[in-house]
Amino acid sequence: MRKQVIDVSRIGRPLAAPSEAVPATGRLLDRLERPLTDLRISVTDRCNFRCSYCMPKEVFDKDYQYLPHSALLSFEEIARLARIFASHGVNKIRLTGGEPLLRKNLELLIEQLAEIRTPDGLPLDLTLTTNGSLLARKAAALKAAGLKRVTVSLDGLDDVVFRSMNDVDFPVAQVLAGITAAQDAGLGPIKVNMVVKRGTNDQEIVPMARHFRDTGVVLRFIEYMDVGATNGWRMDEVLPSAEVIRKIAEVFPLKPLEAASAGETAQRWAYEDGRGEIGVISSVTQAFCSDCSRARLSTEGRLYLCLFASAGHDLRPLLRGDADDSAIASAVGHIWQGRADRYSELRALLPAASGEADGTPRRVEMSYIGG
Ligand code: SAM
Ligand code: SF4
Ligand code: SF4
């Protein structure tokens, strides 16, 4: 039998255009008064890496059934939705996946997104998260198309550790070359995200800090999260951010910095000697749901209100039916106004959502809705 982690029949909630309009005022609040400002768009559910914390090889093998091309939103459909989201107050769009640079002609989508303006007439903060494997080849074209910045995921500098974490034997040198190419192309300030798994790559924390000090790159350490249902997450493999900070500060003294913007996921720290900054994203040990202004759009047009959701709202029938932009804006408005998600704050109180066996709903995978 072909394997499919996303059971489309169960997670889809096809939408009808709502009868009551929610006009786009540039400020849309959910039930916890959180504005919608940040949209992450997954442009593919495929990836050329098999990071064990995201797309473990045993599940995402040759029999795994990815979405067919006809199911994916076209660039025009994505850009139309992005314009509608911008009219509701979204000012930042992050392209993600899967590996977004695997989507053919991605520059053509970026060109369309770069033309969008907020209600105040400003361009969007347009960025992309990538594993960096194709970045050396594509950085210049991405910049020319209008991309502002990139975030590169990199879990260690040691080639043996890195090859084993990506689980496809991909060499670290090529990702480092991608980061350099992105810097040369002007896609900075570049952020590098390192997922820390205790017992797997915690020995890479200080070498990574040393490597990226003084380069203008902002290194951020992410706590290993219990996203999806396939990575076999265990709390004892989470290395709390407080420990990351302690390890680095022993070698390079640190001082805390103010958040750059409301809703920022990372806590920032500066090197006391002025040679740059780092960040920690403590999704497990310190929930930041109260400021969460992020929505996620899956590759085939389902809107997710939380990284840990098990159901999305299917916008594609509206896009492919006869709904006009204001009807779609109203649908998005209703969905966001009904949002009360705050999974990380409730984590300790909730049963583990393992999927099938215990009857709890299966959570979507990170590779499906993006980080
Ligand atoms: N393929 C691209 C990449 O790796 O940058 C974009 C998609 S990936 C799903 C987005 C981010 O999610 C990456 O930085 C990745 O490290 C992070 N991620 C995936 N699974 C995770 C987990 N279980 N815990 C914490 N971060 C995770
Ligand atoms: Fe691919 Fe990114 Fe997931 Fe790694 S984290 S498997 S690179 S989608
Ligand atoms: Fe946002 Fe959900 Fe993460 Fe909380 S758990 S910060 S609501 S995505």
Short mmCIF file of C-alpha atoms and ligand atoms in Angstrom, two decimals:
data_model
loop_
_atom_site.label_atom_id
_atom_site.label_comp_id
_atom_site.label_asym_id
_atom_site.label_seq_id
_atom_site.Cartn_x
_atom_site.Cartn_y
_atom_site.Cartn_z
CA MET A 1 0.00 0.00 0.00
CA ARG A 2 1.25 3.53 -0.79
CA LYS A 3 2.07 5.49 2.33
CA GLN A 4 0.67 8.88 3.08
CA VAL A 5 1.16 10.69 6.35
CA ILE A 6 -1.33 13.39 5.50
CA ASP A 7 -4.79 11.90 5.33
CA VAL A 8 -6.35 14.47 3.05
CA SER A 9 -9.87 13.13 3.49
CA ARG A 10 -9.71 13.81 7.21
CA ILE A 11 -7.84 17.07 7.53
CA GLY A 12 -9.63 19.04 4.87
CA ARG A 13 -12.44 21.35 5.86
CA PRO A 14 -13.71 22.61 2.53
CA LEU A 15 -15.01 26.10 2.94
CA ALA A 16 -17.94 27.90 1.53
CA ALA A 17 -17.76 31.66 1.11
CA PRO A 18 -19.22 33.07 4.35
CA SER A 19 -22.45 35.02 4.16
CA GLU A 20 -21.21 37.70 6.57
CA ALA A 21 -18.39 39.89 5.27
CA VAL A 22 -15.20 40.51 7.23
CA PRO A 23 -13.77 43.58 5.53
CA ALA A 24 -10.02 43.81 5.14
CA THR A 25 -9.00 46.65 7.45
CA GLY A 26 -5.32 45.76 7.72
CA ARG A 27 -5.78 44.59 11.29
CA LEU A 28 -7.41 41.24 11.97
CA LEU A 29 -7.49 39.90 15.53
CA ASP A 30 -8.05 36.35 16.75
CA ARG A 31 -9.93 35.35 19.91
CA LEU A 32 -6.80 36.03 22.00
CA GLU A 33 -6.36 39.48 20.39
CA ARG A 34 -3.39 38.36 18.32
CA PRO A 35 -3.07 40.12 14.94
CA LEU A 36 -2.37 38.24 11.72
CA THR A 37 0.95 39.63 10.46
CA ASP A 38 3.04 36.70 9.33
CA LEU A 39 2.26 34.11 6.64
CA ARG A 40 4.38 31.05 5.94
CA ILE A 41 3.73 29.47 2.57
CA SER A 42 4.81 25.94 1.81
CA VAL A 43 5.60 25.60 -1.89
CA THR A 44 6.38 21.89 -1.95
CA ASP A 45 6.01 18.86 0.33
CA ARG A 46 9.16 17.28 -1.15
CA CYS A 47 12.71 17.49 0.14
CA ASN A 48 16.13 16.19 -0.86
CA PHE A 49 17.14 15.75 2.83
CA ARG A 50 15.80 13.25 5.33
CA CYS A 51 16.47 15.00 8.65
CA SER A 52 15.37 12.46 11.23
CA TYR A 53 13.49 15.09 13.27
CA CYS A 54 11.41 16.11 10.25
CA MET A 55 11.24 13.51 7.43
CA PRO A 56 12.60 10.25 8.81
CA LYS A 57 13.72 7.90 6.05
CA GLU A 58 11.65 4.98 7.28
CA VAL A 59 8.45 6.97 6.71
CA PHE A 60 9.42 9.21 3.80
CA ASP A 61 10.75 6.36 1.63
CA LYS A 62 10.30 5.53 -2.04
CA ASP A 63 6.69 4.48 -1.45
CA TYR A 64 5.71 7.70 0.23
CA GLN A 65 2.94 9.45 -1.67
CA TYR A 66 3.62 13.13 -2.19
CA LEU A 67 1.01 15.52 -3.49
CA PRO A 68 0.44 15.33 -7.25
CA HIS A 69 1.37 18.44 -9.19
CA SER A 70 -2.27 19.20 -9.99
CA ALA A 71 -3.01 19.52 -6.28
CA LEU A 72 -0.44 22.25 -5.70
CA LEU A 73 -1.50 25.86 -5.74
CA SER A 74 -0.19 27.61 -8.84
CA PHE A 75 2.01 30.68 -8.44
CA GLU A 76 -0.95 32.85 -9.50
CA GLU A 77 -3.15 31.26 -6.82
CA ILE A 78 -0.48 31.74 -4.16
CA ALA A 79 0.05 35.38 -5.16
CA ARG A 80 -3.70 36.04 -5.11
CA LEU A 81 -3.97 34.63 -1.59
CA ALA A 82 -0.88 36.56 -0.51
CA ARG A 83 -2.51 39.82 -1.68
CA ILE A 84 -5.63 38.97 0.31
CA PHE A 85 -3.59 38.19 3.41
CA ALA A 86 -1.68 41.45 3.00
CA SER A 87 -5.00 43.31 2.95
CA HIS A 88 -5.68 41.79 6.40
CA GLY A 89 -2.35 42.99 7.82
CA VAL A 90 0.22 40.39 6.81
CA ASN A 91 3.50 42.23 6.26
CA LYS A 92 5.90 39.30 6.25
CA ILE A 93 5.88 36.23 4.02
CA ARG A 94 8.24 33.31 4.41
CA LEU A 95 8.45 30.65 1.69
CA THR A 96 9.14 27.20 3.03
CA GLY A 97 8.38 23.53 2.49
CA GLY A 98 9.67 20.72 2.18
CA GLU A 99 12.62 22.26 0.45
CA PRO A 100 11.32 25.40 -1.29
CA LEU A 101 14.22 25.60 -3.75
CA LEU A 102 13.04 22.30 -5.25
CA ARG A 103 9.93 24.04 -6.62
CA LYS A 104 10.61 24.77 -10.27
CA ASN A 105 10.92 28.42 -11.31
CA LEU A 106 10.39 29.68 -7.77
CA GLU A 107 11.80 33.04 -8.87
CA LEU A 108 8.61 33.61 -10.87
CA LEU A 109 6.56 33.35 -7.67
CA ILE A 110 8.97 35.65 -5.84
CA GLU A 111 8.59 38.25 -8.60
CA GLN A 112 4.82 38.23 -8.10
CA LEU A 113 5.07 38.42 -4.31
CA ALA A 114 7.59 41.24 -4.48
CA GLU A 115 4.98 43.44 -6.18
CA ILE A 116 2.49 43.17 -3.31
CA ARG A 117 2.06 46.17 -1.03
CA THR A 118 0.61 46.43 2.48
CA PRO A 119 -2.37 48.75 3.05
CA ASP A 120 0.25 51.40 3.99
CA GLY A 121 1.89 50.99 0.59
CA LEU A 122 4.98 49.16 1.84
CA PRO A 123 6.55 46.08 0.24
CA LEU A 124 6.36 42.82 2.17
CA ASP A 125 9.27 41.46 4.14
CA LEU A 126 9.86 38.56 1.78
CA THR A 127 12.05 35.74 2.96
CA LEU A 128 12.67 32.01 2.57
CA THR A 129 13.87 29.10 4.71
CA THR A 130 16.08 26.56 2.98
CA ASN A 131 18.38 23.66 3.76
CA GLY A 132 20.95 25.52 1.63
CA SER A 133 21.74 22.61 -0.67
CA LEU A 134 20.78 24.52 -3.84
CA LEU A 135 21.52 28.00 -2.61
CA ALA A 136 24.95 28.45 -4.18
CA ARG A 137 23.32 27.92 -7.57
CA LYS A 138 20.19 29.99 -6.97
CA ALA A 139 21.09 32.90 -4.65
CA ALA A 140 21.68 35.52 -7.35
CA ALA A 141 18.45 34.70 -9.22
CA LEU A 142 16.43 34.77 -5.99
CA LYS A 143 17.80 38.20 -5.13
CA ALA A 144 17.14 39.50 -8.64
CA ALA A 145 13.54 38.30 -8.38
CA GLY A 146 12.99 40.40 -5.25
CA LEU A 147 13.73 38.09 -2.31
CA LYS A 148 15.00 40.13 0.64
CA ARG A 149 16.63 37.59 2.99
CA VAL A 150 17.17 33.89 3.57
CA THR A 151 17.31 31.65 6.62
CA VAL A 152 19.49 28.58 6.20
CA SER A 153 19.07 25.46 8.33
CA LEU A 154 22.36 23.92 9.41
CA ASP A 155 22.69 21.48 12.29
CA GLY A 156 26.46 21.27 12.67
CA LEU A 157 29.85 21.96 11.12
CA ASP A 158 31.34 18.55 11.57
CA ASP A 159 30.87 16.78 8.24
CA VAL A 160 30.19 13.38 9.78
CA VAL A 161 27.56 14.76 12.14
CA PHE A 162 25.95 16.85 9.40
CA ARG A 163 25.83 14.02 6.85
CA SER A 164 24.23 11.77 9.41
CA MET A 165 21.65 14.37 10.45
CA ASN A 166 20.53 15.10 6.89
CA ASP A 167 20.61 11.32 6.35
CA VAL A 168 21.36 11.62 2.63
CA ASP A 169 25.13 12.05 3.08
CA PHE A 170 25.03 15.68 1.98
CA PRO A 171 28.34 17.50 2.66
CA VAL A 172 28.41 20.52 4.94
CA ALA A 173 30.81 22.36 2.59
CA GLN A 174 28.05 22.83 0.00
CA VAL A 175 25.71 24.42 2.53
CA LEU A 176 28.48 26.74 3.70
CA ALA A 177 29.11 27.66 0.06
CA GLY A 178 25.38 28.42 -0.23
CA ILE A 179 25.53 30.74 2.78
CA THR A 180 28.50 32.58 1.27
CA ALA A 181 26.71 32.89 -2.08
CA ALA A 182 23.63 34.29 -0.33
CA GLN A 183 25.78 36.85 1.48
CA ASP A 184 27.50 37.82 -1.77
CA ALA A 185 24.13 38.18 -3.48
CA GLY A 186 22.92 40.61 -0.78
CA LEU A 187 20.36 38.29 0.81
CA GLY A 188 21.40 39.35 4.30
CA PRO A 189 21.26 39.63 7.20
CA ILE A 190 21.32 35.85 6.95
CA LYS A 191 19.99 33.72 9.74
CA VAL A 192 21.23 30.20 10.32
CA ASN A 193 18.92 27.87 12.25
CA MET A 194 20.35 24.92 14.15
CA VAL A 195 17.96 22.36 15.65
CA VAL A 196 19.64 20.99 18.76
CA LYS A 197 19.07 17.36 19.68
CA ARG A 198 20.65 16.26 22.93
CA GLY A 199 23.11 13.43 22.35
CA THR A 200 23.14 14.03 18.58
CA ASN A 201 24.59 17.45 17.82
CA ASP A 202 24.94 19.32 21.13
CA GLN A 203 28.73 19.11 20.77
CA GLU A 204 28.35 21.36 17.69
CA ILE A 205 26.88 24.31 19.62
CA VAL A 206 30.14 26.07 20.51
CA PRO A 207 31.90 25.34 17.16
CA MET A 208 28.87 26.80 15.34
CA ALA A 209 28.94 29.89 17.57
CA ARG A 210 32.67 30.31 16.95
CA HIS A 211 32.27 29.87 13.19
CA PHE A 212 29.53 32.45 12.72
CA ARG A 213 30.79 35.10 15.18
CA ASP A 214 31.90 38.19 13.37
CA THR A 215 30.41 37.15 10.02
CA GLY A 216 27.17 39.15 10.15
CA VAL A 217 25.23 35.87 10.20
CA VAL A 218 22.76 35.52 13.10
CA LEU A 219 22.92 31.98 14.44
CA ARG A 220 19.76 30.70 16.16
CA PHE A 221 19.38 27.56 18.19
CA ILE A 222 15.99 25.83 18.01
CA GLU A 223 14.72 23.39 20.60
CA TYR A 224 13.83 20.05 19.07
CA MET A 225 10.03 20.07 18.84
CA ASP A 226 7.28 17.48 18.97
CA VAL A 227 5.86 18.51 15.59
CA GLY A 228 4.12 15.96 13.40
CA ALA A 229 3.70 12.33 14.31
CA THR A 230 6.64 10.58 12.70
CA ASN A 231 9.86 11.76 14.36
CA GLY A 232 9.64 9.71 17.57
CA TRP A 233 10.13 12.87 19.68
CA ARG A 234 11.19 12.40 23.30
CA MET A 235 11.52 15.11 25.91
CA ASP A 236 14.90 13.79 27.02
CA GLU A 237 16.30 14.66 23.58
CA VAL A 238 15.36 18.32 23.99
CA LEU A 239 18.26 20.49 25.08
CA PRO A 240 16.71 23.54 26.77
CA SER A 241 17.81 26.89 25.35
CA ALA A 242 19.01 27.94 28.81
CA GLU A 243 21.66 25.22 28.52
CA VAL A 244 22.66 26.39 25.06
CA ILE A 245 23.20 29.91 26.39
CA ARG A 246 25.18 28.62 29.35
CA LYS A 247 27.48 26.52 27.12
CA ILE A 248 28.21 29.45 24.79
CA ALA A 249 28.59 32.01 27.57
CA GLU A 250 31.29 29.88 29.18
CA VAL A 251 33.42 30.51 26.10
CA PHE A 252 32.03 33.79 24.72
CA PRO A 253 30.33 35.97 27.37
CA LEU A 254 26.80 37.06 26.39
CA LYS A 255 24.32 39.75 27.36
CA PRO A 256 20.55 39.74 26.64
CA LEU A 257 19.12 42.03 23.93
CA GLU A 258 15.62 43.47 23.55
CA ALA A 259 13.28 41.78 21.05
CA ALA A 260 13.53 43.46 17.64
CA SER A 261 9.77 43.26 17.08
CA ALA A 262 6.61 42.07 18.81
CA GLY A 263 5.84 38.45 18.01
CA GLU A 264 9.52 37.62 17.44
CA THR A 265 10.10 33.94 18.16
CA ALA A 266 13.78 34.20 19.12
CA GLN A 267 15.25 35.57 22.33
CA ARG A 268 18.32 37.55 21.30
CA TRP A 269 21.73 37.63 22.96
CA ALA A 270 24.78 39.73 22.01
CA TYR A 271 28.41 38.78 22.43
CA GLU A 272 29.78 41.09 25.11
CA ASP A 273 32.79 41.87 22.93
CA GLY A 274 30.45 43.25 20.24
CA ARG A 275 31.19 40.57 17.68
CA GLY A 276 27.62 39.75 16.73
CA GLU A 277 24.50 38.17 18.18
CA ILE A 278 22.76 34.82 18.51
CA GLY A 279 19.18 33.79 19.21
CA VAL A 280 17.39 30.94 20.90
CA ILE A 281 13.95 29.66 19.99
CA SER A 282 12.57 27.90 23.04
CA SER A 283 9.39 26.41 21.59
CA VAL A 284 9.33 23.63 24.17
CA THR A 285 10.63 25.13 27.41
CA GLN A 286 9.21 28.65 27.04
CA ALA A 287 6.04 28.95 25.03
CA PHE A 288 5.50 32.12 23.02
CA CYS A 289 1.90 31.52 21.92
CA SER A 290 0.62 34.76 23.44
CA ASP A 291 2.40 36.71 20.66
CA CYS A 292 1.91 34.20 17.86
CA SER A 293 0.78 36.08 14.77
CA ARG A 294 1.67 33.36 12.26
CA ALA A 295 -0.59 31.52 9.83
CA ARG A 296 0.60 28.70 7.59
CA LEU A 297 -0.58 27.87 4.10
CA SER A 298 0.06 24.33 2.89
CA THR A 299 1.20 23.46 -0.60
CA GLU A 300 -2.33 22.72 -1.75
CA GLY A 301 -4.02 25.64 -0.08
CA ARG A 302 -5.02 24.59 3.43
CA LEU A 303 -4.73 27.24 6.08
CA TYR A 304 -3.30 26.14 9.44
CA LEU A 305 -3.52 28.30 12.52
CA CYS A 306 -0.86 26.53 14.57
CA LEU A 307 2.21 24.42 13.89
CA PHE A 308 0.66 21.70 16.00
CA ALA A 309 -2.75 21.69 14.35
CA SER A 310 -4.25 18.50 13.03
CA ALA A 311 -6.75 20.16 10.72
CA GLY A 312 -6.52 22.92 8.16
CA HIS A 313 -9.07 25.09 6.39
CA ASP A 314 -9.22 24.34 2.70
CA LEU A 315 -9.07 27.57 0.69
CA ARG A 316 -8.53 25.90 -2.67
CA PRO A 317 -12.22 25.35 -3.51
CA LEU A 318 -12.76 29.08 -3.05
CA LEU A 319 -9.76 29.90 -5.24
CA ARG A 320 -10.87 27.52 -7.97
CA GLY A 321 -14.58 28.32 -7.66
CA ASP A 322 -16.27 31.62 -8.35
CA ALA A 323 -15.48 33.40 -5.05
CA ASP A 324 -14.16 36.91 -5.58
CA ASP A 325 -11.32 38.41 -3.51
CA SER A 326 -13.62 39.98 -0.94
CA ALA A 327 -15.39 36.64 -0.35
CA ILE A 328 -12.04 34.93 0.16
CA ALA A 329 -10.93 37.78 2.44
CA SER A 330 -14.09 37.25 4.49
CA ALA A 331 -13.40 33.51 4.75
CA VAL A 332 -9.86 34.17 5.95
CA GLY A 333 -11.20 36.79 8.34
CA HIS A 334 -13.70 34.38 9.88
CA ILE A 335 -11.09 31.67 10.27
CA TRP A 336 -8.59 33.96 12.00
CA GLN A 337 -11.25 35.56 14.21
CA GLY A 338 -12.12 32.08 15.48
CA ARG A 339 -8.52 31.17 16.34
CA ALA A 340 -7.66 30.26 19.93
CA ASP A 341 -4.70 27.91 19.31
CA ARG A 342 -1.89 27.95 21.86
CA TYR A 343 -0.50 24.46 21.78
CA SER A 344 2.91 25.13 23.32
CA GLU A 345 1.34 26.78 26.35
CA LEU A 346 -0.90 23.77 26.84
CA ARG A 347 1.63 21.06 25.89
CA ALA A 348 2.08 19.70 29.38
CA LEU A 349 -1.68 19.38 29.87
CA LEU A 350 -2.50 17.67 26.60
CA PRO A 351 -2.33 13.97 25.75
CA ALA A 352 0.43 13.07 23.28
CA ALA A 353 -1.21 13.22 19.85
CA SER A 354 0.32 10.14 18.39
CA GLY A 355 -2.23 9.60 15.65
CA GLU A 356 -4.15 6.47 14.84
CA ALA A 357 -3.71 4.10 17.76
CA ASP A 358 -5.03 6.11 20.68
CA GLY A 359 -7.72 7.92 18.72
CA THR A 360 -6.06 11.36 19.03
CA PRO A 361 -5.94 13.31 15.77
CA ARG A 362 -2.70 13.02 13.81
CA ARG A 363 -0.83 16.31 13.65
CA VAL A 364 0.37 17.65 10.34
CA GLU A 365 4.02 17.19 9.48
CA MET A 366 6.47 20.09 9.48
CA SER A 367 7.54 19.13 5.96
CA TYR A 368 3.92 19.68 4.85
CA ILE A 369 3.22 23.09 6.39
CA GLY A 370 6.77 24.34 6.78
CA GLY A 371 8.60 25.68 9.81
N1 SAM B 1 13.69 22.49 4.12
C1 SAM B 1 13.82 23.81 4.63
C2 SAM B 1 14.80 23.85 5.78
O1 SAM B 1 15.14 22.81 6.32
O2 SAM B 1 15.21 24.95 6.12
C3 SAM B 1 12.52 24.46 5.02
C4 SAM B 1 11.48 23.62 5.71
S1 SAM B 1 11.94 23.02 7.32
C5 SAM B 1 10.49 22.10 7.75
C6 SAM B 1 11.85 24.50 8.28
C7 SAM B 1 12.57 24.49 9.60
O3 SAM B 1 11.94 23.57 10.47
C8 SAM B 1 14.02 24.08 9.54
O4 SAM B 1 14.83 25.09 10.12
C9 SAM B 1 14.08 22.83 10.36
O5 SAM B 1 15.30 22.68 11.01
C10 SAM B 1 12.92 23.03 11.31
N2 SAM B 1 12.42 21.78 11.90
C11 SAM B 1 11.93 20.70 11.27
N3 SAM B 1 11.56 19.75 12.15
C12 SAM B 1 11.81 20.25 13.39
C13 SAM B 1 11.63 19.77 14.73
N4 SAM B 1 11.15 18.57 14.97
N5 SAM B 1 11.98 20.59 15.74
C14 SAM B 1 12.48 21.82 15.51
N6 SAM B 1 12.65 22.34 14.28
C15 SAM B 1 12.34 21.57 13.23
FE1 SF4 B 2 13.93 18.70 4.52
FE2 SF4 B 2 13.97 20.93 5.92
FE3 SF4 B 2 12.64 18.81 6.85
FE4 SF4 B 2 15.29 18.71 6.78
S1 SF4 B 2 14.04 20.13 7.99
S2 SF4 B 2 13.90 17.12 6.04
S3 SF4 B 2 15.74 19.91 4.99
S4 SF4 B 2 12.13 19.95 5.04
FE1 SF4 B 3 1.94 29.66 17.53
FE2 SF4 B 3 0.91 27.22 17.84
FE3 SF4 B 3 3.56 27.60 18.10
FE4 SF4 B 3 1.86 28.53 19.96
S1 SF4 B 3 2.23 26.40 19.45
S2 SF4 B 3 3.59 29.65 19.06
S3 SF4 B 3 0.09 29.12 18.68
S4 SF4 B 3 2.33 27.90 16.23
#
